[in-house]
Coordinates of C-alpha atoms in Angstrom, one line a residue:
X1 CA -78.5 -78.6 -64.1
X2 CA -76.7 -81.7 -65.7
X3 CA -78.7 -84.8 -66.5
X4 CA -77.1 -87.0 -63.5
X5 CA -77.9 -84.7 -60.7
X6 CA -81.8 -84.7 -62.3
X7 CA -81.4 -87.8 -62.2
X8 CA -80.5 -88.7 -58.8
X9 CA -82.8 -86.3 -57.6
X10 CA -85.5 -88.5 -59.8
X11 CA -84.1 -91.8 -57.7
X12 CA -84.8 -90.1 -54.0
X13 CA -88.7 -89.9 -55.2
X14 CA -89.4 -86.3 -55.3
X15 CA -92.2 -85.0 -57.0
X16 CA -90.3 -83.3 -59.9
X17 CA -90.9 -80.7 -62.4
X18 CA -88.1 -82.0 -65.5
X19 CA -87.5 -78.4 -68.5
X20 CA -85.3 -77.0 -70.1
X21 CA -84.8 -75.6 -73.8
X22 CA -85.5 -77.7 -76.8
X23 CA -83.0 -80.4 -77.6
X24 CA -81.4 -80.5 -73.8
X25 CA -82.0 -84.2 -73.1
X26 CA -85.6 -84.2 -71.6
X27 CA -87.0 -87.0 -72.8
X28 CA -83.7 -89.1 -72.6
X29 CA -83.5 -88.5 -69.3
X30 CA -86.9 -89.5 -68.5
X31 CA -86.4 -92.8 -70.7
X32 CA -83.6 -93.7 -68.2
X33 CA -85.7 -93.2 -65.5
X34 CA -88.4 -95.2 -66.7
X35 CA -85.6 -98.0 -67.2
X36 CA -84.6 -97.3 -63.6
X37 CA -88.1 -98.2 -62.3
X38 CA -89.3 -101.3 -64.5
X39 CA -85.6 -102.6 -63.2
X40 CA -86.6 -102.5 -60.0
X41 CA -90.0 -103.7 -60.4
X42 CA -91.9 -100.8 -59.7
X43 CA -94.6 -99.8 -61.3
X44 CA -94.6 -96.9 -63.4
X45 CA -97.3 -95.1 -66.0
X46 CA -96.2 -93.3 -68.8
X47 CA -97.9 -90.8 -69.8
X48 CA -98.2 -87.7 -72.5
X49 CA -100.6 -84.2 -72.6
X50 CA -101.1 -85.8 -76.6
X51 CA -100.9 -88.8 -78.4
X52 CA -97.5 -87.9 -80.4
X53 CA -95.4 -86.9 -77.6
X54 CA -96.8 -90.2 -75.7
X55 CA -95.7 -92.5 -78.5
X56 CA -92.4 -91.4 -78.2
X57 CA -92.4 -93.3 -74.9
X58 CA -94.6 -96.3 -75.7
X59 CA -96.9 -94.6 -73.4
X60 CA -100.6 -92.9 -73.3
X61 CA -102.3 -89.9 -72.6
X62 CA -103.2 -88.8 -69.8
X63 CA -106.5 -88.5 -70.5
X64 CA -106.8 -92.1 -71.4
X65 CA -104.6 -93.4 -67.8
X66 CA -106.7 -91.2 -65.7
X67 CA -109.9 -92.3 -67.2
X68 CA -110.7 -88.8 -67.4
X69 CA -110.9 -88.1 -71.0
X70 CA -112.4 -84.9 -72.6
X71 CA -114.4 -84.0 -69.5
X72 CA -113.9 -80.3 -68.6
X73 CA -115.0 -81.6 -64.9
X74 CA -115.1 -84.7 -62.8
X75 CA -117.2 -85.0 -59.7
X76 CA -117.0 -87.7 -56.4
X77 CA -119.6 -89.4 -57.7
X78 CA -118.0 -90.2 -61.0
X79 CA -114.9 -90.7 -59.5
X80 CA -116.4 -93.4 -56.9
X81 CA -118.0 -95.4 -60.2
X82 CA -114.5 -95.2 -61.4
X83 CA -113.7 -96.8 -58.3
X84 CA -115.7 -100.1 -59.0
X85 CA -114.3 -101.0 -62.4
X86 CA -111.5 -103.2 -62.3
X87 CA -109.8 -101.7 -64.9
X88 CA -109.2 -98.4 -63.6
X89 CA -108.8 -99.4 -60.1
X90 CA -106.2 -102.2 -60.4
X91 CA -103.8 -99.7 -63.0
X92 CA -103.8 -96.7 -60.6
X93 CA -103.3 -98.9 -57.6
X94 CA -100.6 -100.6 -59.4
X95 CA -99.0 -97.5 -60.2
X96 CA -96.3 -96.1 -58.4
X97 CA -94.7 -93.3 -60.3
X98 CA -97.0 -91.4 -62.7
X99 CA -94.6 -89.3 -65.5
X100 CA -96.8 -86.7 -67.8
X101 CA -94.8 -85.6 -70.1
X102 CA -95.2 -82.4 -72.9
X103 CA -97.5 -80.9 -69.8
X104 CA -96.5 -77.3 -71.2
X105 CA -100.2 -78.3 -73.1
X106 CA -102.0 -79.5 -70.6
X107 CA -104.7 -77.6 -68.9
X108 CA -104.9 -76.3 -65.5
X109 CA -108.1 -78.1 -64.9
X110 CA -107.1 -80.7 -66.4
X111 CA -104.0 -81.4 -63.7
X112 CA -106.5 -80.9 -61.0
X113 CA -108.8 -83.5 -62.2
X114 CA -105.9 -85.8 -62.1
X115 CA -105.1 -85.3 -58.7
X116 CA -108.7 -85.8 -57.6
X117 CA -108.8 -89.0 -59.4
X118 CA -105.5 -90.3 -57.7
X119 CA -106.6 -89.1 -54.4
X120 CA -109.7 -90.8 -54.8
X121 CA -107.8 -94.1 -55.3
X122 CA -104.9 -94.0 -53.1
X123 CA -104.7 -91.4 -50.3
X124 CA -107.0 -88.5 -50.3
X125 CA -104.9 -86.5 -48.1
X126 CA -101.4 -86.9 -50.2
X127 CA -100.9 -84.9 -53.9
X128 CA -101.9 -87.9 -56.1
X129 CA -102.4 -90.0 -53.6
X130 CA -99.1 -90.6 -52.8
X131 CA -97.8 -91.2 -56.1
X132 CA -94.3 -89.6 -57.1
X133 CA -95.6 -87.3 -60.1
X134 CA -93.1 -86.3 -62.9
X135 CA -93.7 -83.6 -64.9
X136 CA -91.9 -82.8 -68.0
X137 CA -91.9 -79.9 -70.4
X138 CA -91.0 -76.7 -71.6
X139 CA -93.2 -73.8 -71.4
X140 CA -91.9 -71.9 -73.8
X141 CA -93.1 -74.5 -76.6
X142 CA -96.7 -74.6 -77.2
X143 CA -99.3 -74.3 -75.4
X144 CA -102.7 -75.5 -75.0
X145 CA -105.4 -75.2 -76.9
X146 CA -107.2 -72.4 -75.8
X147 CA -110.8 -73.3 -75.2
X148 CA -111.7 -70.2 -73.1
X149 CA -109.7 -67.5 -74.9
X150 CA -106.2 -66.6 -73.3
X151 CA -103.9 -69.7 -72.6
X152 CA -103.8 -70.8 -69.0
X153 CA -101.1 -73.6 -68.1
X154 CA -100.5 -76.4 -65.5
X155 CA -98.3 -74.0 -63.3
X156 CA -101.5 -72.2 -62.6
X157 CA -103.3 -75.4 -61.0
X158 CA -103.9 -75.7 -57.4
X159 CA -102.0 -79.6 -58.0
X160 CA -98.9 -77.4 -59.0
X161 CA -98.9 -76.0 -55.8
X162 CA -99.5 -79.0 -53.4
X163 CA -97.1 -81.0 -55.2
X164 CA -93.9 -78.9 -53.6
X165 CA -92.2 -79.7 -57.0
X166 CA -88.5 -80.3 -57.2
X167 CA -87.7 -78.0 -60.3
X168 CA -84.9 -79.8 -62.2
X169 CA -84.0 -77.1 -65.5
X170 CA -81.8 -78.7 -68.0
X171 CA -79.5 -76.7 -69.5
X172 CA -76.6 -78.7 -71.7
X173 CA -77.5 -78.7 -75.5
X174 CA -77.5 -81.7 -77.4
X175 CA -79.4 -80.9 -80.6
X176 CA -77.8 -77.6 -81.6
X177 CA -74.2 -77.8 -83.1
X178 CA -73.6 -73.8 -83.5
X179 CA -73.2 -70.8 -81.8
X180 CA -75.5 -68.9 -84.5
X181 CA -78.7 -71.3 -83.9
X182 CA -78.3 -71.0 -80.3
X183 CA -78.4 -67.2 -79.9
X184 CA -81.6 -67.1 -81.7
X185 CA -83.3 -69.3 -79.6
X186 CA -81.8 -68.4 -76.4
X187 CA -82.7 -64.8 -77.4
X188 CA -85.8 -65.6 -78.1
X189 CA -86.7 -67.4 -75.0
X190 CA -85.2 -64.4 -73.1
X191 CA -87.2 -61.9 -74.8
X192 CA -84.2 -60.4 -76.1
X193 CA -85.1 -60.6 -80.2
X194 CA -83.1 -57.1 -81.3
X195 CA -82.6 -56.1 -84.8
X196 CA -79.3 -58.6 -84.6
X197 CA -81.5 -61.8 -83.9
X198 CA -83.7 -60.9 -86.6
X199 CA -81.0 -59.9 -89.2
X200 CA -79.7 -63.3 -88.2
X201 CA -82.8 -65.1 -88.7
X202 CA -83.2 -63.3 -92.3
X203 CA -80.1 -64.4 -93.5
X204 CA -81.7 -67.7 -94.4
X205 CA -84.5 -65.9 -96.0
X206 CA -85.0 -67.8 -99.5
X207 CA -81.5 -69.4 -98.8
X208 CA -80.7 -73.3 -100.6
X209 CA -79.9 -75.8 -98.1
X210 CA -76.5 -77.3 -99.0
X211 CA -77.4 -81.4 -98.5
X212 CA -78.9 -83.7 -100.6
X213 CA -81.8 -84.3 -99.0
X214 CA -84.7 -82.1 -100.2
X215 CA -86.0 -80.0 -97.2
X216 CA -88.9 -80.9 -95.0
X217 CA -91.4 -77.7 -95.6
X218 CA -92.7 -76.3 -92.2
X219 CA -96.4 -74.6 -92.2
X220 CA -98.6 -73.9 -89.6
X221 CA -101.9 -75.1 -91.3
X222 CA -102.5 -78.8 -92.3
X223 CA -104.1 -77.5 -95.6
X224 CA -100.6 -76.2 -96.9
X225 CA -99.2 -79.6 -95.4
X226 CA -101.4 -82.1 -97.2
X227 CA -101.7 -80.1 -100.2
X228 CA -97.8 -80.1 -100.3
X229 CA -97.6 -84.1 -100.0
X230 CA -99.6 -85.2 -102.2
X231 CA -99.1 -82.7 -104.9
X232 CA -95.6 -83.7 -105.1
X233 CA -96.5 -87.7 -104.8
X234 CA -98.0 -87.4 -108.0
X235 CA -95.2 -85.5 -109.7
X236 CA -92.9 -89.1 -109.4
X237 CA -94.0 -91.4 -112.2
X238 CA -93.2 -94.4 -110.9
X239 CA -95.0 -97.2 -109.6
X240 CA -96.6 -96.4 -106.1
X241 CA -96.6 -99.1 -103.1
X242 CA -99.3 -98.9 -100.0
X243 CA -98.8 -99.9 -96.5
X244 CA -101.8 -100.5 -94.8
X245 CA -101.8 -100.0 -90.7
X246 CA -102.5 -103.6 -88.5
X247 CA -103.8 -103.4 -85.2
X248 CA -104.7 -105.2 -81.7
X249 CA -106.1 -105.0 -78.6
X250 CA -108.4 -102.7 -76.7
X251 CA -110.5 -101.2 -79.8
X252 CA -111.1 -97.7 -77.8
X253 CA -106.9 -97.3 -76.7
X254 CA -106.2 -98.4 -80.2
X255 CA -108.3 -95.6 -81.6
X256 CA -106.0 -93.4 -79.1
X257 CA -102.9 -95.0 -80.2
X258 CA -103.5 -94.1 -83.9
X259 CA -104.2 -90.8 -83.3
X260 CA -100.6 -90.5 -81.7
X261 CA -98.8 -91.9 -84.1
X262 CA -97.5 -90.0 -86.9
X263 CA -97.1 -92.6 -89.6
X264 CA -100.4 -92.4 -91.6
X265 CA -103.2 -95.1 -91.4
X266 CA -102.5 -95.9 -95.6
X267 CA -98.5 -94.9 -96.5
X268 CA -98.5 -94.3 -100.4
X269 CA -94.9 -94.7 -101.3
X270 CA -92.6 -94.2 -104.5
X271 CA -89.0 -94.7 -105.3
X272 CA -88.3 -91.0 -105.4
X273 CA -90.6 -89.8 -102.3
X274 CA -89.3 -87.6 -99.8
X275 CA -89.9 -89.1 -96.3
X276 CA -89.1 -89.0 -92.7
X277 CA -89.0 -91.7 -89.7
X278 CA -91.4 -91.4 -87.4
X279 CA -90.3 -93.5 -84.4
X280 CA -86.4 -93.8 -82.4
X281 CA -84.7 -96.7 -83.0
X282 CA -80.7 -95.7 -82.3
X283 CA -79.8 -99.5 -83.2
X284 CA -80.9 -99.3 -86.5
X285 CA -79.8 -95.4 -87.2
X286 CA -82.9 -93.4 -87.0
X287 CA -84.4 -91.4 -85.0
X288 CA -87.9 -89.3 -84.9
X289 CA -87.7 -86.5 -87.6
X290 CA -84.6 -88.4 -89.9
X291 CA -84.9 -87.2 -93.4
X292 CA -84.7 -89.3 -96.1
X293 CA -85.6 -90.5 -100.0
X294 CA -86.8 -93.7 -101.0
X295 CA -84.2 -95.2 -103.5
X296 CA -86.4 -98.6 -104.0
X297 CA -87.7 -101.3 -102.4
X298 CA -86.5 -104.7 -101.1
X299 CA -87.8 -108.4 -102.0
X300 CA -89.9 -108.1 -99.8
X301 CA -91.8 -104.8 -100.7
X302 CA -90.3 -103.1 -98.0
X303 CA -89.2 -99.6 -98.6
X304 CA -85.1 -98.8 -98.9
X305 CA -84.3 -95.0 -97.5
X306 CA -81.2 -93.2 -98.0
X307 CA -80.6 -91.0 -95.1
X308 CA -79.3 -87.4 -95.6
X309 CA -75.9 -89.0 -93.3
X310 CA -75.8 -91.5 -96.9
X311 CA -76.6 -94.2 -94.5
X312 CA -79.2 -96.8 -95.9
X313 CA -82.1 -98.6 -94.0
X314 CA -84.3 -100.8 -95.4
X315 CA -87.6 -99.3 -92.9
X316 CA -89.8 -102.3 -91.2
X317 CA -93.1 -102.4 -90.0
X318 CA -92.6 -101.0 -86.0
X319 CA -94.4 -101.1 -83.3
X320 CA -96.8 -98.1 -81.3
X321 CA -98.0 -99.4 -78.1
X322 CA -100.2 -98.4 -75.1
X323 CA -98.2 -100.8 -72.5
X324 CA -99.1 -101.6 -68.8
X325 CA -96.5 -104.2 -66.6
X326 CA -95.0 -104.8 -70.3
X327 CA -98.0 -106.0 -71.4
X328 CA -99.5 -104.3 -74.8
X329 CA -102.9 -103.1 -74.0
X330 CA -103.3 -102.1 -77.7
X331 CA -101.1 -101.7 -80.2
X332 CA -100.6 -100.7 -84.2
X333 CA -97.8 -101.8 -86.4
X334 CA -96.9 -99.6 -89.4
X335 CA -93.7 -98.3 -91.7
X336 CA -92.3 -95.8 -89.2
X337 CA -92.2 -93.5 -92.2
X338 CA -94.3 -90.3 -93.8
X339 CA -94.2 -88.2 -96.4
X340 CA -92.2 -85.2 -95.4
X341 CA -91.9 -82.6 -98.4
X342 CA -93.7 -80.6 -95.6
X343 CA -95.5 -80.9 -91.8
X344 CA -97.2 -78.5 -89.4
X345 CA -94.8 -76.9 -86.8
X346 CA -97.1 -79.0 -84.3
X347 CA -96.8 -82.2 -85.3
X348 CA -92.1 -81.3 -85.4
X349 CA -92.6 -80.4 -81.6
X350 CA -90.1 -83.0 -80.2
X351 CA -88.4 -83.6 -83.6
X352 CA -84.9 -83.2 -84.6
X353 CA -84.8 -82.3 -88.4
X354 CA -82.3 -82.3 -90.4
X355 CA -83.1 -79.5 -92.9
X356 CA -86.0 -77.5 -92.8
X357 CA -87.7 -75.1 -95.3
X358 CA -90.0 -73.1 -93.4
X359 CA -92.8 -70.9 -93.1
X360 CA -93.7 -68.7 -90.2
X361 CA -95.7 -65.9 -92.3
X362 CA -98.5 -67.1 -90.8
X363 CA -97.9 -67.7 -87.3
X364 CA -100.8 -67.2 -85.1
X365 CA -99.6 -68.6 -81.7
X366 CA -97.1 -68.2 -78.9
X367 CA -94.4 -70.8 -79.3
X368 CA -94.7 -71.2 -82.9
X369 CA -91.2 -69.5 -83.4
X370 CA -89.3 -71.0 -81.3
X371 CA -90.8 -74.8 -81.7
X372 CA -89.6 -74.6 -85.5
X373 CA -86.6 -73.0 -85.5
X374 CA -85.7 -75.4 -82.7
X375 CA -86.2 -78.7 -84.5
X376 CA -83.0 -78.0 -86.2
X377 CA -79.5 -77.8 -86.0
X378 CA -77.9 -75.3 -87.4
X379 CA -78.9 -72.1 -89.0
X380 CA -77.7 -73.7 -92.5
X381 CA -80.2 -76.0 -92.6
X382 CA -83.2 -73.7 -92.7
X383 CA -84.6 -72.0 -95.5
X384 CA -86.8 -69.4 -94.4
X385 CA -89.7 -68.9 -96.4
X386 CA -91.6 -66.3 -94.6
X387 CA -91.8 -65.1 -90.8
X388 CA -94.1 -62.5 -89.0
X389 CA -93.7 -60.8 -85.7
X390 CA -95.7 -63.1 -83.8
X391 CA -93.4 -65.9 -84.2
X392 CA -90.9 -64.5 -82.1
X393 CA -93.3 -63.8 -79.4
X394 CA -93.1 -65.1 -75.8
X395 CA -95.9 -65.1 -73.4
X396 CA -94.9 -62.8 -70.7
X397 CA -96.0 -65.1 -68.0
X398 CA -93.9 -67.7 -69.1
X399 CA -90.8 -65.5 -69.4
X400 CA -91.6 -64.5 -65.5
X401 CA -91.8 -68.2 -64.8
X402 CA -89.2 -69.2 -66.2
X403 CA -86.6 -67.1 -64.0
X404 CA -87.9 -68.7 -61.0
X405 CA -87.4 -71.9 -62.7
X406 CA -83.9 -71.5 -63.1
X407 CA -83.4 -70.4 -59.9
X408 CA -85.2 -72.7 -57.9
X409 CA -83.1 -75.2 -60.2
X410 CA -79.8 -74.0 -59.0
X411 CA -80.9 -74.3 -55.6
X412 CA -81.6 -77.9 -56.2
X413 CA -77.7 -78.4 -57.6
X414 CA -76.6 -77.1 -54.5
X415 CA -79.0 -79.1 -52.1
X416 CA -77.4 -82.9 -54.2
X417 CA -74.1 -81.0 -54.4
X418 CA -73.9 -80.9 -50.6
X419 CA -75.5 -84.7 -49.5
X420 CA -72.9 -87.1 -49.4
X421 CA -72.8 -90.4 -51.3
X422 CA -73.9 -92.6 -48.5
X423 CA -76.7 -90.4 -47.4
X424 CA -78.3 -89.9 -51.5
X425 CA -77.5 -94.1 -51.7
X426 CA -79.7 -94.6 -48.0
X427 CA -82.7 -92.1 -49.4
X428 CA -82.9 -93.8 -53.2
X429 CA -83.1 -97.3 -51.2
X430 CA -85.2 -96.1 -48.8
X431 CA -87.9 -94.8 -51.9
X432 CA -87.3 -97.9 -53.4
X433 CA -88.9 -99.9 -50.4
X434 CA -91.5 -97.5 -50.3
X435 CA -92.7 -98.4 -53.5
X436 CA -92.6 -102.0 -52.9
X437 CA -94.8 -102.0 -50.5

């Protein structure tokens, strides 16, 4: 499906499941959305299964909207004490459209518990409550932390079910420029890994990258990470620089706004240091995952990167925020930059890097594969360091999954490609009212 039919099914209020491979547009499409609504006044939450992928929005989790937090369970009596703070009842009221977005690591349960919560806010007898719910994800990336042994995902909720989700699969490619990069991971997601794909793969093995940007090193253990960083910090002799993190508002949402954020609390930086941006901003030339080296700093202290494009940006502090009707609720202001000799594969999920040295030796979870090799875009800029079997892997009920996805997704096309203009322009007004009143 193309962006603007998912799109336009988005405008007619469906409740919508948004996939698709890695680098096909998901979150862009949802940020167009989101534009959509606040344009028309309508209130909208933003939310995220983690704290990284709801930064990327200038959103929160969901476990911090809902007001259900770590809780494995929620009962009607919790639910009705909910009900008498003004704090939670006056932001789901408000709330028209809910988006959760990365929900590929969400819990079943967890889905369940917010539908109960909506419900027991708005109608009780609608999925949500009446809200239009927005689901975004891909399956195929990872998956949640499994408390209980084996993985179980949102698609195996009861909320899934009641929902009748429109399933919009994206399938144009904007990250990957060639044709070599894109058979791996298409193979891989159709469990079709031959000796080819992995004789492919293997041609990078201990390969130099050709730019001049030193490679960000992929692991998937923060000890390797950390030990990386600083290790090579200390290697530059010159004269190191600190940025500390400020902060505002609602002390318990900033605590969850700092744990999404990937810039670090304290940035050590030197002239010399390896980094990456941490935060989109297309006006200024970056965008999450951009490689870079620090060449010096300005009058001001603040740091000057030289991209791997040769393009230089003087970095500034930026902005994370947990927003509601464009107010910050809590917010932290930092150097959108980290060190980035090396990060773990989880922390790249929803990155696009631009040269990658990575190691998959060690790879202990479903996903793991296909999340790193798919933060890049072509096959030259990966040095592989290691890989084992598992990385490849696919769980077999998301490759069963998926195939209904697609065509369920098709059948979607169809449905837009035969409504005419006038009646698609009647039912996008018509959802519109609705969520004025």
């Amino acid at each position: 499906m193309k962006q603007k039919t998912a799109l336009d099914i988005l405008k007619l209020g469906h409740n919508v499941f948004l996939t698709g491979p890695a680098g096909s547009g998901k979150t862009y499409l949802l940020n167009q959305y989101i534009e959509y609504l606040k344009k028309n006044n309508i209130g909208v939450a933003v939310t995220a299964s983690t704290g990284i992928a709801a930064t990327h929005m200038n959103g929160q989790t969901i476990h911090s909207w809902s007001g259900m937090g770590i809780a494995d369970s929620i009962s009607e009596e919790e639910i009705s004490k909910m009900r008498k703070r003004r704090y939670y009842s006056e932001r789901i009221r408000n709330t028209k459209v809910l988006i959760i977005d990365e929900v590929s690591m969400l819990h079943p349960h967890q889905l369940d518990m917010v539908n109960a919560i909506c419900k027991g806010f708005k109608d009780p007898f609608s999925p949500f409550g009446g809200l239009q719910v927005i689901l975004c994800g891909d399956f195929f990336q990872l998956p949640p932390v499994a408390k209980y042994g084996q993985s179980s995902f949102a698609m195996e909720s009861s909320a899934w079910e009641e929902m009748e989700l429109k399933i919009c699969y994206l399938d144009e490619q904007h990250r990957q420029e060639d044709g070599s990069m894109l058979k791996i991971l298409n193979d891989i997601r159709s469990c079709s890994c031959d000796q080819d794909t992995i004789d492919l793969i293997h041609t990078r093995k201990n390969k130099a990258i050709k730019n001049v940007i030193t490679p960000t090193k992929l692991f998937t253990h923060n000890a390797n990470v950390d030990f990386i960083n600083d290790l090579e910090l200390k290697k530059i002799s010159e004269e190191i620089k600190t940025f500390v993190m400020k902060d505002g508002g609602n002390e318990h949402l900033i605590a969850t706004v700092k744990k999404g954020c990937l810039a670090p609390e304290k940035l050590g930086l030197k002239k010399g240091a390896v980094v990456m941006f941490v935060k989109n901003n297309f006006e200024r030339g970056y965008v999450n995952g951009t490689l870079g080296k620090i060449i010096g700093f300005d009058d001001s202290d603040m740091p000057i990167v030289k991209t791997h494009s040769g393009k230089t940006i003087v970095a500034t502090p930026e902005k994370w925020a947990i927003e509601e009707d464009e107010k910050s609720l809590a917010f932290v202001t930092q150097i959108p930059l980290r060190l980035a000799w090396a990060i773990t594969v989880h922390k790249s999920q929803g990155m696009t890097l631009d040269a990658v040295e990575m190691d998959l030796s060690k790879s202990f979870e479903y996903g793991m594969g296909y999340v790193a090799l798919s933060r890049v875009r072509t096959l030259d800029g990966i040095k592989l360091l290691g890989i084992n079997s598992r990385a490849l892997d696919v769980n077999p009920k998301v490759f069963e999954f998926d195939k209904t996805l697609a065509e369920l997704s098709r059948g979607n096309t169809n449905y837009m490609t035969k409504m005419k203009i006038s009646e698609k322009c009647s039912l996008q007004k018509d959802f519109l009212e609705k969520c004025k009143v």
